[in-house]
CSV table of N, CA and C in Angstrom, one decimal:
chain,number,residue,atom,x,y,z
V,293,MET,N,0.6,-1.2,0.4
V,293,MET,CA,-0.2,-0.1,-0.1
V,293,MET,C,1.0,1.4,0.3
V,294,LEU,N,2.2,1.3,0.5
V,294,LEU,CA,3.0,2.4,0.6
V,294,LEU,C,3.6,2.7,-0.3
V,295,PHE,N,3.7,1.8,-1.4
V,295,PHE,CA,4.5,1.5,-2.9
V,295,PHE,C,3.3,2.4,-3.3
V,296,PHE,N,1.7,2.3,-3.8
V,296,PHE,CA,0.9,2.7,-4.2
V,296,PHE,C,0.9,4.4,-3.9
V,297,GLN,N,0.8,4.4,-2.8
V,297,GLN,CA,0.2,6.1,-2.6
V,297,GLN,C,1.0,6.6,-2.9
V,298,ILE,N,2.8,6.1,-3.0
V,298,ILE,CA,3.6,7.4,-3.0
V,298,ILE,C,3.5,6.9,-4.5
V,299,GLY,N,3.4,6.4,-5.3
V,299,GLY,CA,3.0,6.9,-7.2
V,299,GLY,C,1.8,7.0,-7.0
V,300,VAL,N,1.0,7.2,-6.3
V,300,VAL,CA,0.0,8.1,-7.0
V,300,VAL,C,0.7,10.5,-6.6
V,301,LEU,N,1.3,10.0,-5.4
V,301,LEU,CA,1.9,11.2,-4.3
V,301,LEU,C,2.7,12.0,-5.9
V,302,ALA,N,4.0,10.8,-6.6
V,302,ALA,CA,4.9,11.5,-7.1
V,302,ALA,C,3.6,11.2,-8.6
V,303,MET,N,2.8,11.2,-9.5
V,303,MET,CA,2.2,11.5,-10.1
V,303,MET,C,1.1,13.0,-9.9
V,304,LEU,N,0.8,13.2,-9.1
V,304,LEU,CA,0.3,14.5,-8.6
V,304,LEU,C,1.5,15.5,-8.9
V,305,ILE,N,2.5,15.3,-7.9
V,305,ILE,CA,3.7,16.3,-8.4
V,305,ILE,C,4.4,16.4,-9.7
V,306,LEU,N,4.7,15.0,-10.8
V,306,LEU,CA,4.6,15.2,-12.2
V,306,LEU,C,3.5,15.9,-12.4
V,307,GLY,N,2.6,15.6,-12.4
V,307,GLY,CA,1.8,16.1,-13.4
V,307,GLY,C,1.1,18.0,-12.4
V,308,ALA,N,2.1,18.2,-11.4
V,308,ALA,CA,1.8,19.8,-11.3
V,308,ALA,C,2.7,20.4,-12.2
V,309,ALA,N,4.3,19.2,-12.5
V,309,ALA,CA,5.5,20.4,-12.7
V,309,ALA,C,5.0,21.0,-14.7
V,310,ALA,N,3.8,19.5,-14.6
V,310,ALA,CA,3.9,19.5,-16.2
V,310,ALA,C,2.6,20.3,-16.6
V,311,THR,N,2.2,21.1,-16.4
V,311,THR,CA,1.3,22.1,-16.2
V,311,THR,C,1.9,23.4,-17.4
V,312,PRO,N,1.1,23.7,-18.1
V,312,PRO,CA,1.7,25.1,-19.5
V,312,PRO,C,1.8,26.7,-18.0
V,313,LEU,N,3.2,27.0,-18.4
V,313,LEU,CA,3.7,28.2,-17.9
V,313,LEU,C,2.5,29.5,-18.2
V,314,PRO,N,2.0,30.2,-18.0
V,314,PRO,CA,1.2,31.2,-19.0
V,314,PRO,C,1.5,31.7,-19.5
V,315,GLY,N,0.8,31.9,-20.6
V,315,GLY,CA,0.6,32.1,-21.8
V,315,GLY,C,1.5,32.0,-22.8
V,316,HIS,N,1.5,30.5,-22.2
V,316,HIS,CA,1.9,28.6,-23.3
V,316,HIS,C,1.0,27.6,-23.6
V,317,ALA,N,0.0,27.9,-23.1
V,317,ALA,CA,-1.7,27.2,-22.9
V,317,ALA,C,-2.3,26.9,-24.2
V,318,PHE,N,-2.5,25.6,-24.7
V,318,PHE,CA,-3.0,25.3,-26.2
V,318,PHE,C,-4.3,26.5,-26.5
V,319,GLY,N,-4.9,27.3,-26.9
V,319,GLY,CA,-6.0,28.2,-27.1
V,319,GLY,C,-5.2,29.5,-26.4
V,320,GLU,N,-4.5,30.1,-26.2
V,320,GLU,CA,-4.7,30.8,-25.2
V,320,GLU,C,-3.7,32.2,-26.4
V,321,GLU,N,-4.3,33.2,-26.3
V,321,GLU,CA,-3.7,34.4,-26.8
V,321,GLU,C,-2.6,34.6,-26.3
V,322,PRO,N,-2.0,35.1,-27.5
V,322,PRO,CA,-0.4,35.0,-26.7
V,322,PRO,C,-0.4,37.1,-25.8
V,323,ASP,N,0.2,37.6,-25.2
V,323,ASP,CA,0.1,39.2,-24.5
V,323,ASP,C,1.1,39.2,-26.0
V,324,GLU,N,0.5,41.0,-25.8
V,324,GLU,CA,1.0,41.7,-27.1
V,324,GLU,C,2.4,42.3,-27.0
V,325,GLU,N,2.7,42.5,-25.1
V,325,GLU,CA,4.5,42.8,-25.3
V,325,GLU,C,5.4,41.6,-24.7
V,326,THR,N,5.1,40.2,-25.4
V,326,THR,CA,6.0,38.9,-25.7
V,326,THR,C,6.3,39.5,-27.1
V,327,GLU,N,5.1,39.8,-28.0
V,327,GLU,CA,5.1,39.1,-29.2
V,327,GLU,C,6.3,40.8,-29.6
V,328,GLN,N,6.3,40.8,-29.3
V,328,GLN,CA,6.6,42.7,-30.0
V,328,GLN,C,7.4,42.3,-30.3
V,329,HIS,N,8.2,42.7,-31.1
V,329,HIS,CA,10.7,42.6,-32.2
V,329,HIS,C,10.6,43.4,-32.3
V,330,PRO,N,12.3,44.4,-32.2
V,330,PRO,CA,12.4,45.5,-32.4
V,330,PRO,C,12.5,45.0,-34.7
V,331,PRO,N,12.4,45.9,-34.9
V,331,PRO,CA,12.9,46.2,-36.5
V,331,PRO,C,14.4,45.5,-36.6
V,332,SER,N,14.3,44.7,-37.4
V,332,SER,CA,15.3,43.8,-38.3
V,332,SER,C,16.2,44.1,-38.3
V,333,ALA,N,17.8,44.5,-38.3
V,333,ALA,CA,18.6,45.1,-39.3
V,333,ALA,C,20.0,43.8,-39.9
V,334,TYR,N,19.9,43.7,-40.9
V,334,TYR,CA,21.5,43.1,-40.8
V,334,TYR,C,22.0,44.0,-41.8
V,335,LYS,N,23.9,43.0,-43.0
V,335,LYS,CA,24.2,44.3,-43.3
V,335,LYS,C,25.9,42.3,-43.2
V,336,PHE,N,25.5,42.5,-44.7
V,336,PHE,CA,26.6,41.5,-45.1
V,336,PHE,C,27.4,41.4,-46.6
V,337,ASP,N,28.3,41.3,-46.5
V,337,ASP,CA,29.2,40.9,-48.4
V,337,ASP,C,30.0,40.3,-48.4
V,338,TYR,N,30.5,39.6,-48.8
V,338,TYR,CA,31.2,38.0,-49.0
V,338,TYR,C,32.2,38.8,-50.3
V,339,SER,N,32.9,38.0,-50.9
V,339,SER,CA,33.3,37.8,-52.6
V,339,SER,C,34.6,37.0,-52.5
V,340,ILE,N,34.3,36.5,-53.5
V,340,ILE,CA,35.2,34.8,-54.3
V,340,ILE,C,36.3,35.0,-55.5
V,341,HIS,N,37.4,35.3,-55.5
V,341,HIS,CA,38.0,35.1,-56.0
V,341,HIS,C,39.6,34.7,-56.6
V,342,ASP,N,38.5,32.8,-57.2
V,342,ASP,CA,39.2,31.0,-57.0
V,342,ASP,C,40.0,31.8,-58.6
V,343,PRO,N,41.0,31.7,-59.0
V,343,PRO,CA,41.1,31.3,-60.3
V,343,PRO,C,40.9,29.7,-60.6
V,344,ASN,N,42.1,29.3,-59.8
V,344,ASN,CA,41.7,27.6,-60.4
V,344,ASN,C,41.0,27.3,-60.3
V,345,THR,N,40.3,27.4,-60.2
V,345,THR,CA,38.2,26.9,-60.7
V,345,THR,C,37.4,28.0,-61.7
V,346,ASN,N,38.0,28.8,-61.2
V,346,ASN,CA,37.3,30.1,-62.5
V,346,ASN,C,36.1,30.0,-61.1
V,347,ASP,N,36.0,30.4,-59.7
V,347,ASP,CA,34.8,30.5,-59.4
V,347,ASP,C,35.4,32.4,-58.5
V,348,ILE,N,34.5,33.0,-59.1
V,348,ILE,CA,34.9,34.6,-59.2
V,348,ILE,C,33.6,35.0,-58.7
V,349,LYS,N,32.9,35.5,-57.7
V,349,LYS,CA,32.0,36.4,-57.7
V,349,LYS,C,32.4,36.9,-56.5
V,350,SER,N,31.0,37.8,-56.2
V,350,SER,CA,30.6,38.8,-54.4
V,350,SER,C,28.9,38.5,-54.9
V,351,GLN,N,28.8,38.9,-52.8
V,351,GLN,CA,27.7,39.4,-52.9
V,351,GLN,C,27.4,40.6,-51.7
V,352,TRP,N,26.9,41.4,-52.1
V,352,TRP,CA,26.6,41.9,-50.8
V,352,TRP,C,24.9,42.4,-50.1
V,353,GLU,N,23.9,42.6,-48.8
V,353,GLU,CA,23.5,42.4,-48.2
V,353,GLU,C,22.5,43.4,-47.1
V,354,HIS,N,21.7,43.9,-47.1
V,354,HIS,CA,21.6,44.4,-45.9
V,354,HIS,C,20.2,45.0,-45.6
V,355,ARG,N,19.7,44.4,-44.6
V,355,ARG,CA,18.0,44.8,-44.3
V,355,ARG,C,18.1,45.8,-42.8
V,356,ASP,N,17.1,46.4,-43.3
V,356,ASP,CA,16.3,47.7,-42.3
V,356,ASP,C,14.4,47.5,-42.7
V,357,GLY,N,14.6,47.0,-41.1
V,357,GLY,CA,13.3,47.2,-41.2
V,357,GLY,C,12.4,45.6,-41.7
V,358,ASP,N,11.6,46.0,-42.6
V,358,ASP,CA,11.0,44.6,-43.4
V,358,ASP,C,11.6,45.5,-44.8
V,359,LEU,N,12.6,46.2,-45.4
V,359,LEU,CA,13.2,46.1,-46.5
V,359,LEU,C,14.4,45.3,-46.7
V,360,VAL,N,14.8,45.1,-48.1
V,360,VAL,CA,16.1,44.1,-47.8
V,360,VAL,C,16.5,44.5,-49.4
V,361,LYS,N,17.5,45.0,-49.2
V,361,LYS,CA,18.6,45.3,-50.9
V,361,LYS,C,19.6,44.5,-50.8
V,362,GLY,N,19.7,44.5,-52.2
V,362,GLY,CA,21.6,43.5,-52.1
V,362,GLY,C,21.5,43.1,-53.2
V,363,ALA,N,21.8,42.6,-54.4
V,363,ALA,CA,23.4,42.5,-55.0
V,363,ALA,C,24.1,40.9,-55.3
V,364,TYR,N,24.2,40.6,-56.7
V,364,TYR,CA,25.1,39.6,-56.4
V,364,TYR,C,26.0,39.4,-58.0
V,365,LYS,N,27.3,38.9,-58.3
V,365,LYS,CA,27.9,39.5,-59.4
V,365,LYS,C,28.8,38.2,-59.5
V,366,LEU,N,28.7,37.5,-60.9
V,366,LEU,CA,29.2,36.8,-61.4
V,366,LEU,C,29.8,36.5,-62.4
V,367,LEU,N,31.2,35.8,-62.4
V,367,LEU,CA,31.1,35.7,-64.1
V,367,LEU,C,31.1,34.2,-64.4
V,368,GLU,N,30.4,34.6,-65.9
V,368,GLU,CA,29.7,33.1,-66.0
V,368,GLU,C,30.8,32.1,-67.1
V,369,PRO,N,30.0,31.3,-67.0
V,369,PRO,CA,31.7,30.2,-68.2
V,369,PRO,C,32.2,30.9,-69.7
V,370,ASP,N,31.3,31.6,-70.3
V,370,ASP,CA,31.6,32.7,-70.5
V,370,ASP,C,33.1,33.1,-71.1
V,371,GLY,N,32.6,33.8,-70.5
V,371,GLY,CA,33.0,35.1,-69.7
V,371,GLY,C,32.6,36.1,-69.1
V,372,SER,N,31.1,35.5,-69.8
V,372,SER,CA,30.7,37.3,-69.5
V,372,SER,C,30.4,38.0,-68.0
V,373,THR,N,29.6,38.6,-67.8
V,373,THR,CA,29.6,38.7,-65.9
V,373,THR,C,27.9,39.2,-66.0
V,374,ARG,N,27.1,38.6,-64.8
V,374,ARG,CA,25.8,38.6,-64.5
V,374,ARG,C,25.9,39.6,-63.3
V,375,LEU,N,25.4,40.6,-63.0
V,375,LEU,CA,24.5,41.7,-61.9
V,375,LEU,C,23.2,40.9,-61.7
V,376,VAL,N,22.8,41.2,-60.8
V,376,VAL,CA,21.6,40.6,-60.5
V,376,VAL,C,21.9,41.7,-59.0
V,377,GLU,N,20.7,42.9,-59.3
V,377,GLU,CA,20.0,43.7,-58.1
V,377,GLU,C,19.0,43.3,-57.4
V,378,TYR,N,18.6,43.4,-55.8
V,378,TYR,CA,17.2,42.8,-56.4
V,378,TYR,C,17.1,43.7,-55.2
V,379,THR,N,15.8,44.0,-54.7
V,379,THR,CA,15.2,44.5,-53.6
V,379,THR,C,13.4,43.5,-52.6
V,380,ALA,N,13.7,43.4,-51.8
V,380,ALA,CA,11.9,42.5,-51.3
V,380,ALA,C,11.5,43.3,-50.0
V,381,ASP,N,10.2,42.9,-49.8
V,381,ASP,CA,9.4,44.0,-48.8
V,381,ASP,C,8.5,42.8,-48.8
V,382,LYS,N,7.3,42.5,-47.9
V,382,LYS,CA,6.0,42.7,-47.1
V,382,LYS,C,5.4,43.0,-48.0
V,383,ASP,N,5.4,44.6,-48.6
V,383,ASP,CA,4.5,44.9,-49.7
V,383,ASP,C,4.5,44.4,-51.5
V,384,ASN,N,5.3,44.4,-51.8
V,384,ASN,CA,5.8,44.6,-52.8
V,384,ASN,C,6.0,42.8,-53.3
V,385,GLY,N,6.8,42.4,-52.1
V,385,GLY,CA,7.6,41.0,-52.8
V,385,GLY,C,9.0,41.3,-53.0
V,386,PHE,N,9.8,39.9,-54.1
V,386,PHE,CA,11.3,40.4,-54.4
V,386,PHE,C,11.1,40.6,-56.0
V,387,HIS,N,11.4,41.5,-56.1
V,387,HIS,CA,12.4,42.4,-57.2
V,387,HIS,C,13.3,42.5,-57.7
V,388,ALA,N,13.3,41.5,-59.0
V,388,ALA,CA,15.1,41.8,-59.6
V,388,ALA,C,15.5,41.8,-60.7
V,389,THR,N,16.9,42.6,-60.6
V,389,THR,CA,17.1,43.8,-62.1
V,389,THR,C,18.0,43.1,-62.6
V,390,VAL,N,18.2,41.7,-63.7
V,390,VAL,CA,19.2,41.2,-64.3
V,390,VAL,C,19.7,41.6,-64.9
V,391,THR,N,20.9,42.0,-65.8
V,391,THR,CA,22.6,42.7,-66.2
V,391,THR,C,23.0,42.1,-66.7
V,392,ARG,N,24.3,41.7,-67.7
V,392,ARG,CA,25.3,41.2,-68.6
V,392,ARG,C,25.7,41.6,-68.9
V,393,GLU,N,27.5,41.9,-68.6
V,393,GLU,CA,28.2,42.0,-69.2
V,393,GLU,C,29.0,41.6,-70.1
V,394,ASP,N,28.5,42.0,-71.3
V,394,ASP,CA,30.0,41.1,-72.1
V,394,ASP,C,31.8,40.7,-71.7
V,395,GLY,N,31.4,39.5,-71.8
V,395,GLY,CA,33.7,39.7,-71.4
V,395,GLY,C,34.0,39.2,-72.3
V,396,ASP,N,35.5,40.0,-71.7
V,396,ASP,CA,36.9,40.4,-73.0
V,396,ASP,C,37.2,39.7,-72.6
V,397,ARG,N,37.3,37.7,-72.6
V,397,ARG,CA,38.5,37.3,-72.8
V,397,ARG,C,37.6,35.3,-73.1
V,398,GLU,N,38.5,35.1,-73.3
V,398,GLU,CA,37.9,34.0,-73.6
V,398,GLU,C,37.3,32.7,-73.0
V,399,PRO,N,36.4,31.6,-73.4
V,399,PRO,CA,36.1,30.9,-72.6
V,399,PRO,C,36.7,30.6,-71.4
V,400,GLN,N,36.0,29.6,-70.6
V,400,GLN,CA,37.5,28.8,-69.4
V,400,GLN,C,36.5,27.7,-70.0
V,401,GLU,N,37.7,26.4,-69.9
V,401,GLU,CA,37.8,25.5,-69.8
V,401,GLU,C,36.8,25.3,-68.5
V,402,PRO,N,36.3,23.9,-68.3
V,402,PRO,CA,36.0,23.3,-66.4
V,402,PRO,C,37.5,23.0,-66.0
V,403,PRO,N,37.8,22.4,-64.7
V,403,PRO,CA,38.9,21.9,-64.2
V,403,PRO,C,38.7,20.6,-64.9
V,404,SER,N,40.3,20.0,-64.6
V,404,SER,CA,40.1,18.9,-65.5
V,404,SER,C,40.5,17.4,-64.6
V,405,GLY,N,41.0,16.3,-64.4
V,405,GLY,CA,41.5,15.8,-63.2
V,405,GLY,C,39.8,15.0,-61.9
V,406,SER,N,40.7,14.9,-60.7
V,406,SER,CA,39.5,14.4,-59.9
V,406,SER,C,39.8,15.5,-58.7
V,407,ALA,N,38.6,15.2,-58.0
V,407,ALA,CA,38.1,17.0,-57.0
V,407,ALA,C,38.7,16.3,-56.2
V,408,PHE,N,39.2,14.7,-55.4
V,408,PHE,CA,40.5,14.5,-54.8
V,408,PHE,C,41.2,14.0,-54.3
V,409,PRO,N,42.2,14.4,-53.7
V,409,PRO,CA,43.5,14.0,-54.0
V,409,PRO,C,43.6,12.6,-54.0
V,410,SER,N,45.0,11.8,-54.5
V,410,SER,CA,45.5,10.6,-55.5
V,410,SER,C,45.5,9.7,-54.5
V,411,GLY,N,44.2,9.0,-54.5
V,411,GLY,CA,44.6,7.4,-53.9
V,411,GLY,C,43.1,7.1,-53.3
V,412,LEU,N,42.1,8.5,-53.1
V,412,LEU,CA,40.4,8.9,-52.9
V,412,LEU,C,40.2,8.0,-54.0
V,413,ASP,N,40.4,8.0,-55.3
V,413,ASP,CA,39.1,7.9,-56.2
V,413,ASP,C,39.2,6.4,-56.4
V,414,ASP,N,39.6,5.7,-55.8
V,414,ASP,CA,39.8,4.3,-55.5
V,414,ASP,C,38.2,3.3,-54.6
V,415,TYR,N,37.7,4.8,-54.4
V,415,TYR,CA,36.6,4.4,-53.6
V,415,TYR,C,35.1,3.8,-53.4
């Protein structure tokens, strides 16, 4: 009987501990104060210039509130350069302008050979 009483007591304690916190129960409306977030803001940019693989590109982007602006540029296999400038917001969606600049160089051949060091091709 003692084990039964201890078991019931343990279930009551676990049940009380499992009660959801205020504002987190199913069907409960969230507090407006806890759901407010400051406007998002970030900036980043990067570039890659690897002549061994002909991987030449760059990108930048920044966000202030609901407006995102950015651009990326990359070297195409035919030697031309593609530039994409874009904006996005919740009212107008995503809009991009793509331009292409003809290159003054010959198209590059893709790298030849294995991407793995010698000895790994046998796997």
